[in-house]
Short mmCIF file of C-alpha atoms in Angstrom, two decimals:
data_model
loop_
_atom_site.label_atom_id
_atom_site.label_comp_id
_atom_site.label_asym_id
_atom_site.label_seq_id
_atom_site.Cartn_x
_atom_site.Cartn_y
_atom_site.Cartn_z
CA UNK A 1 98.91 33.59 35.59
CA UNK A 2 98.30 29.68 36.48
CA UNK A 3 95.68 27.91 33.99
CA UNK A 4 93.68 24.89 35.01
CA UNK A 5 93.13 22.09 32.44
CA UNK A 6 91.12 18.90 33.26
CA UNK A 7 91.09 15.65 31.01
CA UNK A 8 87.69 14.81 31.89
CA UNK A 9 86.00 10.83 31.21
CA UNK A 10 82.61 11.21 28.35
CA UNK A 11 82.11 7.36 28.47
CA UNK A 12 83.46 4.40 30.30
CA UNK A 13 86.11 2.84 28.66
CA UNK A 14 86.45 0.07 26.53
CA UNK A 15 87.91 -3.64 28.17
CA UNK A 16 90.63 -5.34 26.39
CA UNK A 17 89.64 -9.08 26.35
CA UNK A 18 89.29 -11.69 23.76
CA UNK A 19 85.91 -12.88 22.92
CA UNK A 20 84.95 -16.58 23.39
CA UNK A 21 82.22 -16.49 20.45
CA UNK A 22 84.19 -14.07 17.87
CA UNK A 23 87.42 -12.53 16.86
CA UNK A 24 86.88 -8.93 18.56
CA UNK A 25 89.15 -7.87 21.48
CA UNK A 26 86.88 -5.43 22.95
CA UNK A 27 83.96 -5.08 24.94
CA UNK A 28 81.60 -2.05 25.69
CA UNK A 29 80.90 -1.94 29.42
CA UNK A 30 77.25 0.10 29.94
CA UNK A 31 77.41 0.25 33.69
CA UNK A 32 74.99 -2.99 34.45
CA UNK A 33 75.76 -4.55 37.33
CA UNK A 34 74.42 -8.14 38.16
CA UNK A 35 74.39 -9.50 41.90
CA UNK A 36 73.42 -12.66 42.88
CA UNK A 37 73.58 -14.03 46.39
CA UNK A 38 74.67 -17.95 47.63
CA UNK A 39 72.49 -18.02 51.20
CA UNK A 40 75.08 -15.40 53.35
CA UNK A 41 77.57 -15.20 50.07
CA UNK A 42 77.54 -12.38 47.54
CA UNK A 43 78.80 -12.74 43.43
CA UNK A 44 79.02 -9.32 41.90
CA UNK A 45 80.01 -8.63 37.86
CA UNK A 46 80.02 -5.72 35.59
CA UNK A 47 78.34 -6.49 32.53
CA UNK A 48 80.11 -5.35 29.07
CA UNK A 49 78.88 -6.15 25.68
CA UNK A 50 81.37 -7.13 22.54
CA UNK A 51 81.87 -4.64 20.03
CA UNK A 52 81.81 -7.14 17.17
CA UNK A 53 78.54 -9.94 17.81
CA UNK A 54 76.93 -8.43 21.13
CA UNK A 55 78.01 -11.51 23.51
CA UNK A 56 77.95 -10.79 27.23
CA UNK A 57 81.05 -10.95 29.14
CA UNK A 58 81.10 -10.73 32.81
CA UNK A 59 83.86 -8.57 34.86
CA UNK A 60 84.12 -10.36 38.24
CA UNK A 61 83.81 -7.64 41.19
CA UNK A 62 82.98 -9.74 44.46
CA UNK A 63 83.21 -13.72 44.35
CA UNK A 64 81.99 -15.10 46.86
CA UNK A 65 82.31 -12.57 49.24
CA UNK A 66 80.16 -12.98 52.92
CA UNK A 67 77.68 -10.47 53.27
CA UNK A 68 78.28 -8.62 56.17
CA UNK A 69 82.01 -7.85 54.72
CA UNK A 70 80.09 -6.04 51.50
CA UNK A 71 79.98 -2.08 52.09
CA UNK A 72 75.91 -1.49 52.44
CA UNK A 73 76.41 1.56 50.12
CA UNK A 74 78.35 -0.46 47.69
CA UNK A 75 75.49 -2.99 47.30
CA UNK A 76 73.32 -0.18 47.00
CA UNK A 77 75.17 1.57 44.04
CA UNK A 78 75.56 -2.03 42.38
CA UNK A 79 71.77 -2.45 42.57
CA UNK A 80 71.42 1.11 41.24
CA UNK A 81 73.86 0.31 38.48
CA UNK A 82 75.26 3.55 39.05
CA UNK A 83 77.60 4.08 36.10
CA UNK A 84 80.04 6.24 38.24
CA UNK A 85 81.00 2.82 40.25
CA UNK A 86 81.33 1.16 36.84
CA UNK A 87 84.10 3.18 36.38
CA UNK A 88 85.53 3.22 39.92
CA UNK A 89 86.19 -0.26 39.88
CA UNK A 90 86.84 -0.74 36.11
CA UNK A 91 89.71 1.73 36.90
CA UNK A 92 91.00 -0.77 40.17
CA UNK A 93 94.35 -2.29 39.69
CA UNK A 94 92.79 -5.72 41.59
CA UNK A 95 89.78 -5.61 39.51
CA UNK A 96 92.05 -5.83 36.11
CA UNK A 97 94.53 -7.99 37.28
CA UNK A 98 91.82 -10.55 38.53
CA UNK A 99 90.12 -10.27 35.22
CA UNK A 100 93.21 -10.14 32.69
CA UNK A 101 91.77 -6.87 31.23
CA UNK A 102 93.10 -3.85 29.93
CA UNK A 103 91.41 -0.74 29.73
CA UNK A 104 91.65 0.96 25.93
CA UNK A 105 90.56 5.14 26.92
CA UNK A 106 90.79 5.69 22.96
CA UNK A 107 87.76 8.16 22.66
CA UNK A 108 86.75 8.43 25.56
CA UNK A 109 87.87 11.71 27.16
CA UNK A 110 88.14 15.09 26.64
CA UNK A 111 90.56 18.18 27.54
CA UNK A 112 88.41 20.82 29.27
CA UNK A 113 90.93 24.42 28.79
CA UNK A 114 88.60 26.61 30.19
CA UNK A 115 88.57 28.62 26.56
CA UNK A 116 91.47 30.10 24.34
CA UNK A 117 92.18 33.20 26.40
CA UNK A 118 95.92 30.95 27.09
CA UNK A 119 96.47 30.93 23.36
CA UNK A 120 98.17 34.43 22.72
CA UNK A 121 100.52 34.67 25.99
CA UNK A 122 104.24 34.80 25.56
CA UNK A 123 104.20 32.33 28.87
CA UNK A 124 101.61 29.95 30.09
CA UNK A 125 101.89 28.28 33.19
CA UNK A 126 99.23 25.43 33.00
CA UNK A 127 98.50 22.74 35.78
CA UNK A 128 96.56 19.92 34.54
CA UNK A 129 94.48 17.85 36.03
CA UNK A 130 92.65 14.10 35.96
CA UNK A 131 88.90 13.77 36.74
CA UNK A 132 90.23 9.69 36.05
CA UNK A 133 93.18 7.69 35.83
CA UNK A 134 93.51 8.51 31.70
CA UNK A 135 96.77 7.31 30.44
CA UNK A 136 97.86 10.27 27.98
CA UNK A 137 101.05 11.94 26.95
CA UNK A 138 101.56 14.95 27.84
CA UNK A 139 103.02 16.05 24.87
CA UNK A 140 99.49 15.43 23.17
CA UNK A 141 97.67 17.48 25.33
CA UNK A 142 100.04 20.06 24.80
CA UNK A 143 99.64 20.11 21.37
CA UNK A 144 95.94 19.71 21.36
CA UNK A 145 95.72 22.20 24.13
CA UNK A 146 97.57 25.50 22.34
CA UNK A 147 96.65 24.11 18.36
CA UNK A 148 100.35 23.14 18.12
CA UNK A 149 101.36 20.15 16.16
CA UNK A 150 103.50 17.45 17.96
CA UNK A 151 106.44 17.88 15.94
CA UNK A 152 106.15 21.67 17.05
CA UNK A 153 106.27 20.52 20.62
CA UNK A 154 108.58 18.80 20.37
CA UNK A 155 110.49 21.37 19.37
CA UNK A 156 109.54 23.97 21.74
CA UNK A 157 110.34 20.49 24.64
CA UNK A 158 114.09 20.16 22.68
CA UNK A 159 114.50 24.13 23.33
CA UNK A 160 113.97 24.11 26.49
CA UNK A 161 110.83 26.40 26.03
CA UNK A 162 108.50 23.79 27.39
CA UNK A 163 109.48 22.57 30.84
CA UNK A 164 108.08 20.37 33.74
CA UNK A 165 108.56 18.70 36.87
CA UNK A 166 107.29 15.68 35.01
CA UNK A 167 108.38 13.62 32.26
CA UNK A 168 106.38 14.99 28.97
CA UNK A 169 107.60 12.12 26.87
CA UNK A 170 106.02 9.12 28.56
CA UNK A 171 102.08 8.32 29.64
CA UNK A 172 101.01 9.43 32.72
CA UNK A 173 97.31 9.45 34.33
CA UNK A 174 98.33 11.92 37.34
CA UNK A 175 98.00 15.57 37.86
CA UNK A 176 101.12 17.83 36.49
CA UNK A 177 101.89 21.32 35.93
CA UNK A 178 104.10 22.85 33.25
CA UNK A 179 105.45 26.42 31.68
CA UNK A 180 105.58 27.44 28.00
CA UNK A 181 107.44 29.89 26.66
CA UNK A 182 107.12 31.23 23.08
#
């Protein structure tokens, strides 16, 4: 019988960056957006706060851009500040690489099991899957999953009692299925 996992998002995550006014390396984004407009061109950031003295930092998500090349529904969820979008574009490999950021996800999920009726079966067969592009290891949510410790699985991974079509060793933010076998 197939079991559905999700590693589901509870906040936005934190942004890697150095602050200009203190020694922290992390700021809080809250899902702020700030637009301001240049005649027929459009500026758009994502506001984040530092974790150690409060100082605004600014994520750039349009620069310059001409008006009529914005998406009208975009604008509109940027002048919402619709916290969703936040974490759309937080999440966009051109976003982060413009910005020099790094996203740290430390806290800020959860695994959803669906309840422990997976715990006492000789086999599970679980597919898991990502409500967000959440580096994990597999192996963790594994472990966390059936109230195994990691050493214990990687044991049952060495015994060939817990197998996938994935790697279980590395990170991965992508949906993946795998079979245990006690």
């Amino acid at each position: 019988m197939l079991t559905h996992w999700a590693v589901m998002p509870t906040r936005l995550p934190l942004v890697r960056r150095r602050c200009h006014a203190c020694a922290s390396g992390t700021f809080r984004p809250h899902g702020k957006f700030r637009v301001n407009a240049h005649h027929k061109l459009l500026d758009a950031w994502l506001l984040a706060l530092c974790t150690g003295c409060g100082d605004t930092t600014k994520v750039t998500i349009l620069e310059r851009a001409h008006v009529r090349s914005v998406r009208p529904g975009l604008l509109d969820r940027m002048h919402a500040n619709d916290p969703a979008l936040a974490g759309e574009l937080l999440q966009d490999g051109v976003v982060q690489r413009r910005n020099h950021i790094a996203l740290d996800w430390t806290g800020a999920w959860r695994l959803d099991t669906g309840g422990a009726d997976h715990l006492d079966r000789e086999v599970a067969e679980v597919a898991v899957r990502f409500a967000a592009r959440v580096p994990v290891r597999p192996l963790r949510l594994v472990a966390d999953g059936f109230g195994l410790s990691r050493a214990e699985t990687e044991r049952l991974l060495a015994e060939g009692k817990l197998v996938s079509p994935v790697r279980l060793t590395g990170r991965t933010s992508t949906d993946f299925g795998f079979l245990l076998k006690r």
